[in-house]
Amino acid sequence: MNDKDAAGIVQEIDATHNAAEQGQVATDKYGHSLVQINPRVERKLRTKIDLYIVPTVALLYLFCFIDRANIGNARLAGFEKDLNLVGNDYNMVLSIFYISYTIFEIPATITCKWMGPGWFLPLTTLFFGITSVGTGFVQTRGQACALRFLLGIFEAGMMPGIAYYLSRWYCRAELAFRLGLYMVMAPLAGAFGGLLASGILKLGHFGTLHTWRMIFGIEGIITIGLATLAFFTLTDRPATARWLTEEEKDFAIARVKSERLAATVVLDQIDKQKLLRGVLNPITLSTAFIFLLNNITVLGISFFLPTIVKTIYPNRTTIEQQLLTVPPYVVGAFFVVLVPTISWYLDRRQIFLALSGPTVMAGYAMFLASMNAHVRYGAIFLTASSAFTLGAMANAQVSANVVSDTARSVAIGTNVMFGNIGGLIATWTFLPWDSPAYHIGNGLNLACSTMLVIVAMAALLWMKYDNKKRDSRSAEIQEELAGLTQQQIQDLDWKHPAFRWKL
């Protein structure tokens, strides 16, 4: 290395350190980054963060989803019969989870920011693991509803909390892929949960627990173990990461900060103005509605796939029916990683929201058109291939279209809260008296996937239109910001005249 190269690296390190300091902005007034980034150094740092951060949150989310959806596996193993559930009682037990899950979504996300994800995520995992174990001992419908309500409280902060946590570490284009790496655990939870449930049911007993009760007990204990481990492995933010050097900490902070227009800090203080900017952001609201529509399908699959498979292949054994739920989830998991990978390469998200709809539409059209077992089972693969991808893409899109850390946390929380309303609707889509054709459930999902495409495309066209309108006023930025303090400029968030919607 010659003296000129060495001097350049020293200058780059100094610039990165300055950009990482409190009170320093990392963008100019037009939103252009002031940080010089060495791609080789960035790639090395990103890989290091991947290895330390992603595996832990992925495992936590895997068992979060298993502990939520294993009630579908328990149903095949006698859950309804043992608790004397009749008519719509099972749907009621499912619904109670989403009532608390929705109510506590935004409060849990704000608590995650206030407490710090490094503490919040393991703690809430510990609580829903304990709740899962407790579900193995319920004797009545009322007890089951009470435990499911508690489970909703403790799981409310997991999906938005992890998405928000990852936004502390990754740039906009990178985030969708990393969200995909942990959200792939949702379809894998269906696959792994089916395999695990079939294996557990082969046991004679687990302590005093038998049949479906063993599913809740064993899977809950595993969750408690993972939560305990996470207390020691999760690092709250780059500045506190013992496994990063001081130079790496500065670089990790500066590169995230370089995408946050007019921001002087990465982790700002919570205030009302920024909370409102996150909730009332047009792309937050449109994406949240898209996520609501999508979750009607995703969570309908999660809760009712074992039941649907049973209506398709009624003569198979319970173990065989459990195993038949696995392949569609494997296909879904593949696309949950593939689509965010392409999104990362293109730095585009909105178009992928729209493209998720047509295959779901085709799948439910097949359900409505045919009672042939092979056609209906094949339709499940079509719906799973794209429906699960929106968990990563929707959260990445709302994260990309706000500026401050506070706005980002509540925007993600709002998106997931709307998704949970979709989950509540999903619990009533496949009703016992509508079996085996399920015209209501399949028709509703077809309508939702169609509406999803319309809303996503309309939002994309509006974003392009508004960006052009903002471009036409770019020469007036200095004039529009005249007289505002640095704090007032930061509080503008997406209303800053230099802000552009990220497609």
Coordinates of C-alpha atoms in Angstrom, one line a residue:
M1 CA 0.0 0.0 0.0
N2 CA 1.5 3.4 -1.0
D3 CA 1.4 6.6 1.2
K4 CA -1.5 8.0 -0.9
D5 CA -3.7 5.0 -0.3
A6 CA -2.9 5.0 3.4
A7 CA -3.8 8.7 3.7
G8 CA -7.1 8.1 1.9
I9 CA -8.0 5.3 4.4
V10 CA -7.1 7.5 7.4
Q11 CA -9.3 10.3 6.0
E12 CA -12.2 7.8 5.4
I13 CA -12.0 6.5 9.0
D14 CA -12.0 10.1 10.3
A15 CA -15.0 11.0 8.2
T16 CA -16.8 7.9 9.4
H17 CA -16.0 8.6 13.0
N18 CA -17.4 12.2 12.6
A19 CA -20.6 11.0 11.0
A20 CA -21.1 8.5 13.8
E21 CA -20.7 11.2 16.5
Q22 CA -23.7 12.7 18.4
G23 CA -24.8 16.0 16.8
Q24 CA -23.3 15.4 13.4
V25 CA -25.4 14.9 10.3
A26 CA -24.3 12.3 7.7
T27 CA -26.3 13.8 4.8
D28 CA -26.3 17.1 3.0
K29 CA -29.5 19.2 2.7
Y30 CA -30.5 17.3 -0.4
G31 CA -30.3 13.9 1.4
H32 CA -27.0 12.8 -0.3
S33 CA -24.7 10.7 2.0
L34 CA -21.6 12.4 3.3
V35 CA -20.0 9.1 4.3
Q36 CA -17.4 7.5 2.1
I37 CA -17.9 3.7 2.1
N38 CA -15.4 1.1 1.1
P39 CA -17.4 -1.8 -0.4
R40 CA -14.9 -4.4 0.8
V41 CA -14.9 -3.1 4.4
E42 CA -18.7 -2.8 4.4
R43 CA -19.1 -6.4 3.1
K44 CA -16.9 -7.7 5.8
L45 CA -18.8 -5.8 8.5
R46 CA -22.2 -6.8 7.2
T47 CA -21.2 -10.5 7.2
K48 CA -20.0 -10.2 10.8
I49 CA -23.3 -8.6 11.8
D50 CA -25.2 -11.3 10.0
L51 CA -23.5 -14.0 11.9
Y52 CA -23.9 -12.5 15.3
I53 CA -27.5 -11.1 14.9
V54 CA -29.6 -13.0 12.5
P55 CA -29.4 -16.6 13.9
T56 CA -30.6 -15.7 17.3
V57 CA -33.6 -13.6 16.2
A58 CA -34.5 -16.3 13.6
L59 CA -34.7 -19.0 16.3
L60 CA -36.7 -16.8 18.6
Y61 CA -39.2 -16.0 15.8
L62 CA -39.3 -19.7 14.8
F63 CA -40.6 -20.7 18.2
C64 CA -42.8 -17.6 18.5
F65 CA -44.7 -18.8 15.4
I66 CA -44.6 -22.4 16.5
D67 CA -46.1 -21.5 19.9
R68 CA -48.8 -19.5 18.1
A69 CA -49.7 -22.0 15.4
N70 CA -49.3 -25.3 17.1
I71 CA -52.9 -25.2 18.2
G72 CA -53.7 -26.3 14.6
N73 CA -51.6 -29.5 15.2
A74 CA -53.2 -29.9 18.6
R75 CA -56.6 -29.8 17.0
L76 CA -55.8 -32.9 14.9
A77 CA -54.7 -34.7 18.1
G78 CA -57.9 -34.2 20.1
F79 CA -57.7 -30.6 21.4
E80 CA -61.4 -29.9 20.6
K81 CA -62.7 -33.2 21.9
D82 CA -60.9 -33.1 25.3
L83 CA -62.0 -29.5 25.9
N84 CA -65.6 -30.2 24.7
L85 CA -65.3 -27.5 22.0
V86 CA -68.3 -27.5 19.7
G87 CA -69.5 -25.4 16.8
N88 CA -67.5 -22.2 16.5
D89 CA -65.7 -22.7 19.9
Y90 CA -62.4 -23.4 18.2
N91 CA -62.6 -20.2 16.2
M92 CA -63.3 -18.3 19.4
V93 CA -60.2 -19.7 21.0
L94 CA -58.2 -18.6 18.0
S95 CA -59.8 -15.1 17.9
I96 CA -59.0 -14.2 21.5
F97 CA -55.3 -14.4 20.7
Y98 CA -55.6 -11.7 18.0
I99 CA -57.6 -9.4 20.2
S100 CA -54.7 -9.0 22.7
Y101 CA -52.1 -9.3 19.9
T102 CA -53.6 -6.3 18.1
I103 CA -54.3 -4.1 21.2
F104 CA -50.8 -4.5 22.5
E105 CA -48.9 -4.2 19.2
I106 CA -48.0 -0.5 19.2
P107 CA -47.4 -0.3 23.0
A108 CA -45.1 -3.4 22.8
T109 CA -43.1 -1.9 20.0
I110 CA -42.7 1.4 21.8
T111 CA -41.7 -0.6 24.9
C112 CA -39.1 -2.4 22.8
K113 CA -37.5 0.9 21.8
W114 CA -37.7 2.3 25.3
M115 CA -36.3 -0.9 27.0
G116 CA -33.9 -1.8 24.1
P117 CA -34.4 -4.9 21.9
G118 CA -31.5 -6.7 23.5
W119 CA -33.6 -7.0 26.7
F120 CA -37.1 -6.8 25.4
L121 CA -36.9 -9.7 22.9
P122 CA -35.6 -12.3 25.3
L123 CA -37.9 -11.3 28.1
T124 CA -41.1 -11.4 26.0
T125 CA -39.9 -14.8 24.5
L126 CA -39.5 -16.1 28.1
F127 CA -43.1 -15.1 28.9
F128 CA -44.8 -16.6 25.9
G129 CA -42.7 -19.8 26.4
I130 CA -44.1 -20.1 29.9
T131 CA -47.6 -19.4 28.6
S132 CA -47.2 -22.2 26.0
V133 CA -46.3 -24.7 28.7
G134 CA -49.4 -23.6 30.7
T135 CA -51.6 -24.3 27.7
G136 CA -50.7 -27.9 28.0
F137 CA -52.6 -28.0 31.4
V138 CA -55.9 -26.3 30.4
Q139 CA -59.1 -28.2 31.1
T140 CA -61.9 -25.8 29.8
R141 CA -62.6 -23.4 26.9
G142 CA -62.3 -20.5 29.3
Q143 CA -58.9 -21.5 30.5
A144 CA -57.7 -22.0 26.9
C145 CA -59.0 -18.5 26.0
A146 CA -57.3 -16.9 29.0
L147 CA -53.9 -18.5 28.0
R148 CA -54.3 -17.5 24.4
F149 CA -55.1 -13.9 25.4
L150 CA -51.8 -13.9 27.5
L151 CA -50.0 -15.4 24.6
G152 CA -51.2 -12.5 22.4
I153 CA -49.8 -10.0 24.8
F154 CA -46.4 -11.6 25.0
E155 CA -46.0 -12.2 21.3
A156 CA -47.3 -8.8 20.2
G157 CA -43.9 -7.2 20.2
M158 CA -41.9 -10.0 18.5
M159 CA -42.4 -9.4 14.7
P160 CA -42.2 -5.6 14.9
G161 CA -39.6 -5.7 17.6
I162 CA -37.2 -7.9 15.6
A163 CA -37.9 -5.8 12.4
Y164 CA -37.1 -2.6 14.3
Y165 CA -34.1 -4.2 15.9
L166 CA -32.6 -5.2 12.5
S167 CA -33.2 -1.6 11.2
R168 CA -30.7 -0.5 13.8
W169 CA -28.0 -2.5 12.0
Y170 CA -28.8 -2.6 8.3
C171 CA -29.3 -0.1 5.5
R172 CA -32.5 0.2 3.5
A173 CA -31.6 -2.1 0.6
E174 CA -30.2 -4.7 2.9
L175 CA -33.1 -4.8 5.3
A176 CA -35.6 -6.8 3.3
F177 CA -33.2 -9.7 2.8
R178 CA -32.4 -9.8 6.6
L179 CA -36.1 -9.6 7.4
G180 CA -36.6 -12.5 5.0
L181 CA -33.9 -14.5 6.9
Y182 CA -35.9 -14.4 10.1
M183 CA -39.4 -14.3 8.6
V184 CA -38.7 -17.5 6.7
M185 CA -39.2 -19.0 10.1
A186 CA -42.9 -18.5 9.7
P187 CA -43.4 -21.1 6.9
L188 CA -40.6 -23.2 8.4
A189 CA -42.4 -23.2 11.7
G190 CA -45.4 -24.7 9.8
A191 CA -43.1 -27.4 8.3
F192 CA -41.0 -27.9 11.4
G193 CA -44.0 -27.7 13.6
G194 CA -45.8 -30.4 11.7
L195 CA -42.7 -32.7 11.9
L196 CA -42.1 -31.9 15.5
A197 CA -45.8 -32.4 16.4
S198 CA -45.9 -35.8 14.6
G199 CA -42.7 -36.8 16.5
I200 CA -44.0 -35.7 19.9
L201 CA -47.3 -37.5 19.4
K202 CA -45.3 -40.8 19.0
L203 CA -44.3 -40.4 22.7
G204 CA -46.3 -42.2 25.3
H205 CA -46.3 -39.2 27.6
F206 CA -44.2 -36.3 28.8
G207 CA -44.4 -36.1 32.5
T208 CA -48.1 -35.9 33.3
L209 CA -48.9 -34.7 29.8
H210 CA -50.4 -36.9 27.1
T211 CA -51.4 -36.5 23.4
W212 CA -51.8 -32.8 22.3
R213 CA -50.8 -31.5 25.7
M214 CA -47.3 -32.7 25.0
I215 CA -47.0 -30.5 22.0
F216 CA -47.6 -27.3 24.1
G217 CA -45.4 -28.6 27.0
I218 CA -42.3 -29.6 25.0
E219 CA -42.4 -26.8 22.5
G220 CA -42.9 -24.3 25.4
I221 CA -39.9 -25.6 27.3
I222 CA -37.7 -25.3 24.2
T223 CA -38.8 -21.7 23.9
I224 CA -37.9 -21.0 27.5
G225 CA -34.4 -22.4 26.8
L226 CA -33.9 -20.2 23.7
A227 CA -35.1 -17.1 25.7
T228 CA -32.5 -17.8 28.4
L229 CA -29.8 -18.1 25.8
A230 CA -30.8 -14.9 24.0
F231 CA -30.3 -12.8 27.2
F232 CA -26.6 -13.6 26.7
T233 CA -26.3 -13.4 22.9
L234 CA -28.4 -10.5 21.8
T235 CA -26.5 -7.2 21.5
D236 CA -28.8 -4.1 21.8
R237 CA -27.2 -1.8 19.3
P238 CA -23.8 -1.3 17.5
A239 CA -22.4 1.0 20.1
T240 CA -22.7 -1.7 22.8
A241 CA -21.5 -4.6 20.7
R242 CA -18.5 -6.2 22.4
W243 CA -17.7 -8.2 19.3
L244 CA -17.1 -5.0 17.2
T245 CA -14.0 -2.9 17.3
E246 CA -14.3 0.8 17.9
E247 CA -13.8 1.5 14.2
E248 CA -16.4 -1.1 13.2
K249 CA -18.9 0.5 15.7
D250 CA -18.4 3.9 14.1
F251 CA -18.8 2.5 10.6
A252 CA -21.9 0.5 11.6
I253 CA -23.5 3.6 13.0
A254 CA -22.4 6.0 10.3
R255 CA -23.6 3.9 7.4
V256 CA -27.1 3.6 8.8
K257 CA -27.1 7.3 9.7
S258 CA -26.1 8.2 6.2
E259 CA -29.5 7.2 4.9
R260 CA -31.4 9.2 7.5
L261 CA -32.0 12.7 6.1
A262 CA -30.9 15.5 8.5
A263 CA -30.5 13.1 11.4
T264 CA -27.9 14.0 14.1
V265 CA -28.4 10.7 16.0
V266 CA -29.4 7.2 15.0
L267 CA -31.3 6.4 18.2
D268 CA -33.4 9.5 19.0
Q269 CA -35.6 10.2 22.0
I270 CA -39.3 9.2 21.8
D271 CA -41.6 12.2 21.2
K272 CA -45.1 12.7 20.0
Q273 CA -44.3 14.5 16.7
K274 CA -42.1 11.6 15.5
L275 CA -44.6 9.0 16.6
L276 CA -47.3 10.7 14.6
R277 CA -45.0 10.9 11.6
G278 CA -44.6 7.2 11.7
V279 CA -48.3 6.3 12.1
L280 CA -49.7 8.9 9.6
N281 CA -47.1 8.2 6.9
P282 CA -49.1 7.4 3.7
I283 CA -46.9 4.5 2.8
T284 CA -47.2 3.1 6.3
L285 CA -51.0 3.2 6.1
S286 CA -51.2 1.7 2.6
T287 CA -48.7 -1.0 3.3
A288 CA -50.4 -1.8 6.6
F289 CA -53.7 -2.3 4.7
I290 CA -51.9 -4.6 2.2
F291 CA -50.4 -6.5 5.1
L292 CA -53.9 -6.9 6.7
L293 CA -55.2 -8.4 3.4
N294 CA -52.2 -10.7 3.2
N295 CA -52.4 -11.9 6.8
I296 CA -55.9 -13.1 6.2
T297 CA -54.3 -15.7 3.9
V298 CA -51.1 -16.3 5.7
L299 CA -52.7 -16.9 9.1
G300 CA -55.6 -18.7 7.6
I301 CA -53.0 -21.2 6.2
S302 CA -51.2 -21.3 9.6
F303 CA -54.2 -22.1 11.6
F304 CA -56.3 -24.2 9.2
L305 CA -53.9 -26.0 6.9
P306 CA -54.0 -29.2 9.0
T307 CA -57.8 -29.0 8.9
I308 CA -57.9 -28.3 5.2
V309 CA -55.5 -31.2 4.5
K310 CA -57.8 -33.4 6.6
T311 CA -60.8 -32.5 4.3
I312 CA -58.7 -33.2 1.2
Y313 CA -57.4 -36.6 2.5
P314 CA -59.9 -37.7 5.1
N315 CA -58.8 -41.4 5.0
R316 CA -55.2 -40.7 5.9
T317 CA -53.9 -41.2 9.4
T318 CA -53.4 -38.3 11.8
I319 CA -49.6 -38.6 11.4
E320 CA -49.9 -38.7 7.6
Q321 CA -52.1 -35.6 7.7
Q322 CA -49.6 -33.8 9.9
L323 CA -46.8 -34.7 7.4
L324 CA -48.8 -33.5 4.4
T325 CA -48.8 -30.0 5.9
V326 CA -45.0 -29.8 5.6
P327 CA -44.2 -29.5 1.8
P328 CA -46.3 -26.3 1.2
Y329 CA -44.4 -24.6 4.0
V330 CA -41.1 -25.7 2.5
V331 CA -42.1 -24.1 -0.8
G332 CA -43.2 -20.9 1.0
A333 CA -39.9 -20.8 2.9
F334 CA -37.9 -20.9 -0.4
F335 CA -39.8 -17.9 -1.8
V336 CA -39.5 -15.9 1.5
V337 CA -35.7 -15.9 1.0
L338 CA -35.7 -15.6 -2.8
V339 CA -38.0 -12.6 -3.2
P340 CA -36.2 -10.4 -0.5
T341 CA -32.8 -11.4 -2.2
I342 CA -34.0 -10.0 -5.5
S343 CA -35.4 -7.0 -3.7
W344 CA -32.0 -6.3 -2.1
Y345 CA -30.3 -6.5 -5.5
L346 CA -32.8 -4.1 -7.1
D347 CA -33.4 -2.0 -4.0
R348 CA -37.1 -2.2 -4.8
R349 CA -40.0 -3.4 -2.6
Q350 CA -43.4 -1.9 -3.7
I351 CA -43.6 -3.9 -7.0
F352 CA -43.0 -7.1 -5.1
L353 CA -45.9 -6.3 -2.8
A354 CA -48.1 -6.2 -5.9
L355 CA -46.6 -9.3 -7.5
S356 CA -47.4 -11.4 -4.5
G357 CA -51.1 -11.3 -5.3
P358 CA -51.6 -13.1 -8.7
T359 CA -50.4 -16.6 -7.5
V360 CA -52.6 -16.4 -4.4
M361 CA -55.5 -15.4 -6.6
A362 CA -54.8 -18.5 -8.8
G363 CA -54.6 -20.8 -5.8
Y364 CA -58.0 -19.8 -4.4
A365 CA -59.6 -19.8 -7.8
M366 CA -58.5 -23.5 -8.0
F367 CA -60.1 -24.2 -4.6
L368 CA -63.4 -22.7 -5.7
A369 CA -63.4 -24.4 -9.1
S370 CA -62.5 -28.0 -8.1
M371 CA -63.1 -30.6 -5.4
N372 CA -60.4 -32.8 -6.9
A373 CA -57.9 -33.7 -4.1
H374 CA -54.8 -33.3 -6.2
V375 CA -55.9 -29.9 -7.6
R376 CA -56.8 -28.6 -4.1
Y377 CA -53.6 -29.8 -2.6
G378 CA -51.6 -28.2 -5.5
A379 CA -53.5 -24.9 -4.9
I380 CA -52.0 -24.8 -1.4
F381 CA -48.5 -24.6 -2.9
L382 CA -49.5 -21.7 -5.1
T383 CA -50.8 -19.6 -2.2
A384 CA -47.9 -20.5 0.1
S385 CA -45.3 -19.6 -2.7
S386 CA -46.0 -15.9 -2.5
A387 CA -48.3 -15.1 0.5
F388 CA -45.5 -15.6 3.1
T389 CA -43.1 -13.2 1.3
L390 CA -45.0 -10.1 2.4
G391 CA -44.0 -10.3 6.1
A392 CA -40.4 -9.2 5.1
M393 CA -41.4 -7.0 2.2
A394 CA -44.1 -5.0 4.0
N395 CA -42.0 -4.3 7.1
A396 CA -39.0 -3.4 4.9
Q397 CA -41.1 -1.0 2.9
V398 CA -42.5 1.0 5.9
S399 CA -39.0 1.0 7.4
A400 CA -37.5 2.5 4.2
N401 CA -40.1 5.3 4.0
V402 CA -39.5 7.0 7.3
V403 CA -36.4 8.8 8.7
S404 CA -36.2 8.8 12.5
D405 CA -35.7 5.8 14.7
T406 CA -38.9 6.7 16.6
A407 CA -41.0 7.0 13.5
R408 CA -39.5 3.7 12.2
S409 CA -40.4 1.8 15.4
V410 CA -44.0 3.0 15.4
A411 CA -44.4 2.6 11.6
I412 CA -43.4 -1.1 11.9
G413 CA -45.7 -1.5 14.9
T414 CA -48.6 0.0 13.0
N415 CA -47.9 -2.2 10.0
V416 CA -47.9 -5.4 12.1
M417 CA -51.0 -4.2 14.1
F418 CA -53.0 -4.0 10.9
G419 CA -51.6 -7.4 10.0
N420 CA -53.0 -8.7 13.2
I421 CA -56.4 -7.4 12.4
G422 CA -56.1 -9.6 9.3
G423 CA -55.2 -12.5 11.6
L424 CA -58.3 -11.9 13.7
I425 CA -60.4 -12.0 10.5
A426 CA -58.5 -15.2 9.4
T427 CA -59.7 -17.0 12.5
W428 CA -63.3 -16.9 11.1
T429 CA -62.6 -17.6 7.5
F430 CA -62.8 -21.4 7.6
L431 CA -66.0 -22.3 9.5
P432 CA -67.0 -25.9 10.4
W433 CA -70.4 -25.7 8.7
D434 CA -68.7 -24.5 5.4
S435 CA -66.6 -27.7 5.2
P436 CA -65.3 -29.4 3.0
A437 CA -65.5 -26.9 0.1
Y438 CA -65.0 -23.8 2.3
H439 CA -66.6 -21.5 -0.2
I440 CA -66.6 -18.5 2.2
G441 CA -63.0 -18.8 3.2
N442 CA -61.7 -19.4 -0.3
G443 CA -63.9 -16.7 -1.8
L444 CA -62.8 -14.2 0.9
N445 CA -59.1 -14.9 0.3
L446 CA -59.6 -14.6 -3.5
A447 CA -61.1 -11.1 -2.9
C448 CA -58.4 -10.1 -0.5
S449 CA -55.6 -11.0 -2.9
T450 CA -57.2 -9.1 -5.7
M451 CA -57.7 -6.0 -3.6
L452 CA -54.0 -6.3 -2.4
V453 CA -52.8 -6.0 -6.0
I454 CA -55.0 -2.9 -6.7
V455 CA -53.8 -1.1 -3.5
A456 CA -50.2 -1.9 -4.0
M457 CA -50.2 -0.7 -7.6
A458 CA -52.1 2.5 -6.7
A459 CA -49.6 3.2 -4.0
L460 CA -46.7 2.7 -6.4
L461 CA -48.2 5.1 -8.9
W462 CA -48.8 7.7 -6.2
M463 CA -45.2 7.4 -4.9
K464 CA -43.8 8.1 -8.4
Y465 CA -46.2 11.0 -8.9
D466 CA -45.3 12.6 -5.5
N467 CA -41.6 12.1 -6.1
K468 CA -41.9 14.0 -9.4
K469 CA -43.8 16.8 -7.6
R470 CA -41.1 17.0 -5.0
D471 CA -38.4 17.1 -7.7
S472 CA -40.0 20.1 -9.2
R473 CA -39.6 22.0 -5.9
S474 CA -36.0 20.9 -5.2
A475 CA -34.6 24.4 -6.0
E476 CA -36.7 25.7 -3.1
I477 CA -35.4 23.4 -0.4
Q478 CA -33.2 26.1 1.3
E479 CA -36.1 28.5 1.3
E480 CA -38.5 26.0 2.8
L481 CA -36.1 25.2 5.6
A482 CA -35.2 28.8 6.3
G483 CA -35.9 29.8 9.9
L484 CA -36.3 26.2 11.2
T485 CA -34.0 24.9 14.0
Q486 CA -32.1 21.6 13.6
Q487 CA -34.6 19.9 15.8
Q488 CA -37.6 21.2 13.7
I489 CA -35.9 20.0 10.5
Q490 CA -35.4 16.5 12.0
D491 CA -39.0 16.4 13.1
L492 CA -40.1 16.9 9.5
D493 CA -39.2 13.3 8.8
W494 CA -40.8 12.3 5.5
K495 CA -42.2 15.8 5.1
H496 CA -38.7 17.2 4.6
P497 CA -38.6 18.7 1.1
A498 CA -35.5 16.6 0.2
F499 CA -37.2 13.3 1.1
R500 CA -38.1 11.0 -1.7
W501 CA -40.3 7.9 -1.4
K502 CA -38.3 4.7 -1.7
L503 CA -40.0 2.5 -4.3

